[in-house]
Structure formats: structure tokens, C-alpha cells
């Protein structure tokens, strides 16, 4: 896929996938931006710090993540983000939505659609 199309898909769809990834990993323990960037790269996504850090801040602003700064870290302390109870509810909701979408979209497992 060319870069223009990939960027369009990023804006329209993949940002949501990445947010779901972040919530999923933050449920397992605090995540930091650099680790999350590497983890998404492992999944085949190239996400810049200029995209990742605002995403983390947005999820924190929604009340789904809580940010703690390492008190030993000094001026360049890393911020660790973990899931809040509201984040856990959001993640549970998303899991059901992902499952529902998967069943329909991934070939071979769809139910018959309504007649048009
Ligand atoms: Zn992952």
C-alpha cells in the first residue's frame, strides 16, 4: 500500500487499534511510551513518539490511564501508564466490539448478513 493510503488508514482506523493495544498492555502493568512504540513495531506498526505520547495523554485525559513518574528518575524520569478502573471497563467493552467485528470481517466466520 502506498504511503498516502497508509496514512489515511492510520488517521481513520488504526489510531483506534493502537489505543486498544495500549489499554490492553496497560492492564498487564505500567507501560512507558518507548516500550509501547517497540511493541507496536513488533505488530508491524511504525508509530512515532510524536504520535504515541499524545495518544497516551489522550487516554489519560479520558480517565482510562493513570500516569506515574518514577520518583528516582530525575529530570528525564520516565512516565509509566497503568489502567484505571474506568479503563478496565473501556477495555472490556472494546474486547466485545473487536470480537464482534472479527467474526463478521474475517472471512469464513461470518454469519449471513441481513437481506439488502
Ligand atoms: Zn501488543
PDB file of C-alpha atoms and ligand atoms in Angstrom:
ATOM      1  CA  UNK A   1       0.000   0.000   0.000  1.00  0.00           C
ATOM      2  CA  UNK A   2       1.329   3.479  -0.791  1.00  0.00           C
ATOM      3  CA  UNK A   3       2.163   5.949   1.955  1.00  0.00           C
ATOM      4  CA  UNK A   4      -0.775   8.243   1.280  1.00  0.00           C
ATOM      5  CA  UNK A   5      -3.256   5.389   1.613  1.00  0.00           C
ATOM      6  CA  UNK A   6      -1.459   4.048   4.704  1.00  0.00           C
ATOM      7  CA  UNK A   7      -1.610   7.478   6.330  1.00  0.00           C
ATOM      8  CA  UNK A   8      -5.284   7.860   5.548  1.00  0.00           C
ATOM      9  CA  UNK A   9      -5.978   4.469   7.144  1.00  0.00           C
ATOM     10  CA  UNK A  10      -3.889   5.434  10.141  1.00  0.00           C
ATOM     11  CA  UNK A  11      -5.979   8.510  10.781  1.00  0.00           C
ATOM     12  CA  UNK A  12      -9.312   6.852  10.103  1.00  0.00           C
ATOM     13  CA  UNK A  13      -8.896   3.422  11.682  1.00  0.00           C
ATOM     14  CA  UNK A  14      -5.509   2.393  13.043  1.00  0.00           C
ATOM     15  CA  UNK A  15      -5.368   5.068  15.748  1.00  0.00           C
ATOM     16  CA  UNK A  16      -8.239   3.212  17.381  1.00  0.00           C
ATOM     17  CA  UNK A  17      -6.395  -0.122  17.095  1.00  0.00           C
ATOM     18  CA  UNK A  18      -3.337   1.393  18.745  1.00  0.00           C
ATOM     19  CA  UNK A  19      -5.418   2.793  21.594  1.00  0.00           C
ATOM     20  CA  UNK A  20      -6.909  -0.655  22.162  1.00  0.00           C
ATOM     21  CA  UNK A  21      -3.371  -2.110  22.202  1.00  0.00           C
ATOM     22  CA  UNK A  22      -2.248   0.448  24.755  1.00  0.00           C
ATOM     23  CA  UNK A  23      -5.198  -0.249  27.057  1.00  0.00           C
ATOM     24  CA  UNK A  24      -4.600  -3.990  26.724  1.00  0.00           C
ATOM     25  CA  UNK A  25      -0.931  -3.745  27.712  1.00  0.00           C
ATOM     26  CA  UNK A  26      -1.538  -1.174  30.439  1.00  0.00           C
ATOM     27  CA  UNK A  27      -3.885  -3.742  32.009  1.00  0.00           C
ATOM     28  CA  UNK A  28      -0.886  -6.056  32.497  1.00  0.00           C
ATOM     29  CA  UNK A  29       1.237  -3.407  34.237  1.00  0.00           C
ATOM     30  CA  UNK A  30       2.528   0.136  33.703  1.00  0.00           C
ATOM     31  CA  UNK A  31       3.728   0.865  30.163  1.00  0.00           C
ATOM     32  CA  UNK A  32       6.090   3.614  29.024  1.00  0.00           C
ATOM     33  CA  UNK A  33       5.954   5.310  25.628  1.00  0.00           C
ATOM     34  CA  UNK A  34       9.175   3.851  24.223  1.00  0.00           C
ATOM     35  CA  UNK A  35       8.194   0.306  25.155  1.00  0.00           C
ATOM     36  CA  UNK A  36       4.767   0.786  23.590  1.00  0.00           C
ATOM     37  CA  UNK A  37       6.382   2.060  20.371  1.00  0.00           C
ATOM     38  CA  UNK A  38       8.571  -1.091  20.234  1.00  0.00           C
ATOM     39  CA  UNK A  39       5.602  -3.324  20.980  1.00  0.00           C
ATOM     40  CA  UNK A  40       3.552  -1.795  18.154  1.00  0.00           C
ATOM     41  CA  UNK A  41       6.548  -2.146  15.833  1.00  0.00           C
ATOM     42  CA  UNK A  42       6.600  -5.867  16.693  1.00  0.00           C
ATOM     43  CA  UNK A  43       2.973  -5.919  15.497  1.00  0.00           C
ATOM     44  CA  UNK A  44       4.049  -4.217  12.251  1.00  0.00           C
ATOM     45  CA  UNK A  45       3.050  -0.638  13.107  1.00  0.00           C
ATOM     46  CA  UNK A  46       5.514   2.234  12.820  1.00  0.00           C
ATOM     47  CA  UNK A  47       4.330   4.797  15.380  1.00  0.00           C
ATOM     48  CA  UNK A  48       6.454   7.888  16.065  1.00  0.00           C
ATOM     49  CA  UNK A  49       6.939   9.379  19.546  1.00  0.00           C
ATOM     50  CA  UNK A  50       5.069  12.427  18.229  1.00  0.00           C
ATOM     51  CA  UNK A  51       2.033  10.177  17.775  1.00  0.00           C
ATOM     52  CA  UNK A  52       2.484   7.891  20.791  1.00  0.00           C
ATOM     53  CA  UNK A  53       2.879  10.480  23.547  1.00  0.00           C
ATOM     54  CA  UNK A  54      -0.242  12.476  22.595  1.00  0.00           C
ATOM     55  CA  UNK A  55      -2.157   9.174  22.414  1.00  0.00           C
ATOM     56  CA  UNK A  56      -1.088   8.272  25.949  1.00  0.00           C
ATOM     57  CA  UNK A  57      -2.013  11.773  27.132  1.00  0.00           C
ATOM     58  CA  UNK A  58      -5.447  11.491  25.484  1.00  0.00           C
ATOM     59  CA  UNK A  59      -6.153   8.152  27.150  1.00  0.00           C
ATOM     60  CA  UNK A  60      -5.059   9.649  30.461  1.00  0.00           C
ATOM     61  CA  UNK A  61      -7.315  12.666  29.822  1.00  0.00           C
ATOM     62  CA  UNK A  62     -10.254  10.298  29.310  1.00  0.00           C
ATOM     63  CA  UNK A  63      -9.537   8.795  32.709  1.00  0.00           C
ATOM     64  CA  UNK A  64      -8.588   5.376  31.288  1.00  0.00           C
ATOM     65  CA  UNK A  65      -4.910   5.583  32.148  1.00  0.00           C
ATOM     66  CA  UNK A  66      -3.144   6.906  35.215  1.00  0.00           C
ATOM     67  CA  UNK A  67       0.343   8.304  34.838  1.00  0.00           C
ATOM     68  CA  UNK A  68       3.078   7.923  37.432  1.00  0.00           C
ATOM     69  CA  UNK A  69       6.548   9.380  37.090  1.00  0.00           C
ATOM     70  CA  UNK A  70       9.450   7.403  38.520  1.00  0.00           C
ATOM     71  CA  UNK A  71      10.495   9.425  41.624  1.00  0.00           C
ATOM     72  CA  UNK A  72      14.112   8.197  41.254  1.00  0.00           C
ATOM     73  CA  UNK A  73      14.221   9.236  37.617  1.00  0.00           C
ATOM     74  CA  UNK A  74      15.271  12.883  37.957  1.00  0.00           C
ATOM     75  CA  UNK A  75      14.682  15.357  35.129  1.00  0.00           C
ATOM     76  CA  UNK A  76      14.373  12.668  32.459  1.00  0.00           C
ATOM     77  CA  UNK A  77      12.132  10.396  34.514  1.00  0.00           C
ATOM     78  CA  UNK A  78      10.009   8.014  32.502  1.00  0.00           C
ATOM     79  CA  UNK A  79       6.264   8.146  32.810  1.00  0.00           C
ATOM     80  CA  UNK A  80       4.515   4.845  33.426  1.00  0.00           C
ATOM     81  CA  UNK A  81       0.878   4.497  32.430  1.00  0.00           C
ATOM     82  CA  UNK A  82      -1.415   1.963  34.028  1.00  0.00           C
ATOM     83  CA  UNK A  83      -5.077   1.139  33.567  1.00  0.00           C
ATOM     84  CA  UNK A  84      -7.695   2.754  35.842  1.00  0.00           C
ATOM     85  CA  UNK A  85     -10.971   1.007  36.782  1.00  0.00           C
ATOM     86  CA  UNK A  86     -12.711   3.101  34.101  1.00  0.00           C
ATOM     87  CA  UNK A  87     -10.005   1.970  31.659  1.00  0.00           C
ATOM     88  CA  UNK A  88     -10.727  -1.640  32.544  1.00  0.00           C
ATOM     89  CA  UNK A  89     -14.409  -1.151  31.789  1.00  0.00           C
ATOM     90  CA  UNK A  90     -13.499   0.527  28.493  1.00  0.00           C
ATOM     91  CA  UNK A  91     -11.191  -2.381  27.612  1.00  0.00           C
ATOM     92  CA  UNK A  92     -13.875  -4.973  28.378  1.00  0.00           C
ATOM     93  CA  UNK A  93     -16.298  -3.103  26.153  1.00  0.00           C
ATOM     94  CA  UNK A  94     -13.705  -2.866  23.372  1.00  0.00           C
ATOM     95  CA  UNK A  95     -12.914  -6.578  23.566  1.00  0.00           C
ATOM     96  CA  UNK A  96     -16.528  -7.390  22.819  1.00  0.00           C
ATOM     97  CA  UNK A  97     -16.551  -4.940  19.927  1.00  0.00           C
ATOM     98  CA  UNK A  98     -13.321  -6.364  18.489  1.00  0.00           C
ATOM     99  CA  UNK A  99     -14.683  -9.883  18.763  1.00  0.00           C
ATOM    100  CA  UNK A 100     -17.916  -8.886  17.055  1.00  0.00           C
ATOM    101  CA  UNK A 101     -16.039  -7.124  14.248  1.00  0.00           C
ATOM    102  CA  UNK A 102     -13.631 -10.035  13.841  1.00  0.00           C
ATOM    103  CA  UNK A 103     -16.467 -12.543  13.473  1.00  0.00           C
ATOM    104  CA  UNK A 104     -18.020 -10.528  10.679  1.00  0.00           C
ATOM    105  CA  UNK A 105     -14.955  -9.244   8.844  1.00  0.00           C
ATOM    106  CA  UNK A 106     -12.518 -12.147   8.934  1.00  0.00           C
ATOM    107  CA  UNK A 107     -13.523 -14.453   6.052  1.00  0.00           C
ATOM    108  CA  UNK A 108     -15.092 -17.788   6.672  1.00  0.00           C
ATOM    109  CA  UNK A 109     -16.613 -16.986  10.031  1.00  0.00           C
ATOM    110  CA  UNK A 110     -19.305 -14.526   9.138  1.00  0.00           C
ATOM    111  CA  UNK A 111     -22.961 -15.037   9.785  1.00  0.00           C
ATOM    112  CA  UNK A 112     -25.351 -14.375   6.940  1.00  0.00           C
ATOM    113  CA  UNK A 113     -25.980 -10.667   6.614  1.00  0.00           C
ATOM    114  CA  UNK A 114     -29.467  -9.191   6.635  1.00  0.00           C
ATOM    115  CA  UNK A 115     -31.035  -9.165   3.178  1.00  0.00           C
ATOM    116  CA  UNK A 116     -30.392  -5.820   1.473  1.00  0.00           C
TER     117      UNK A 116
HETATM  118 ZN1  LIG B   1       0.584  -5.868  21.699  1.00  0.00          ZN
END
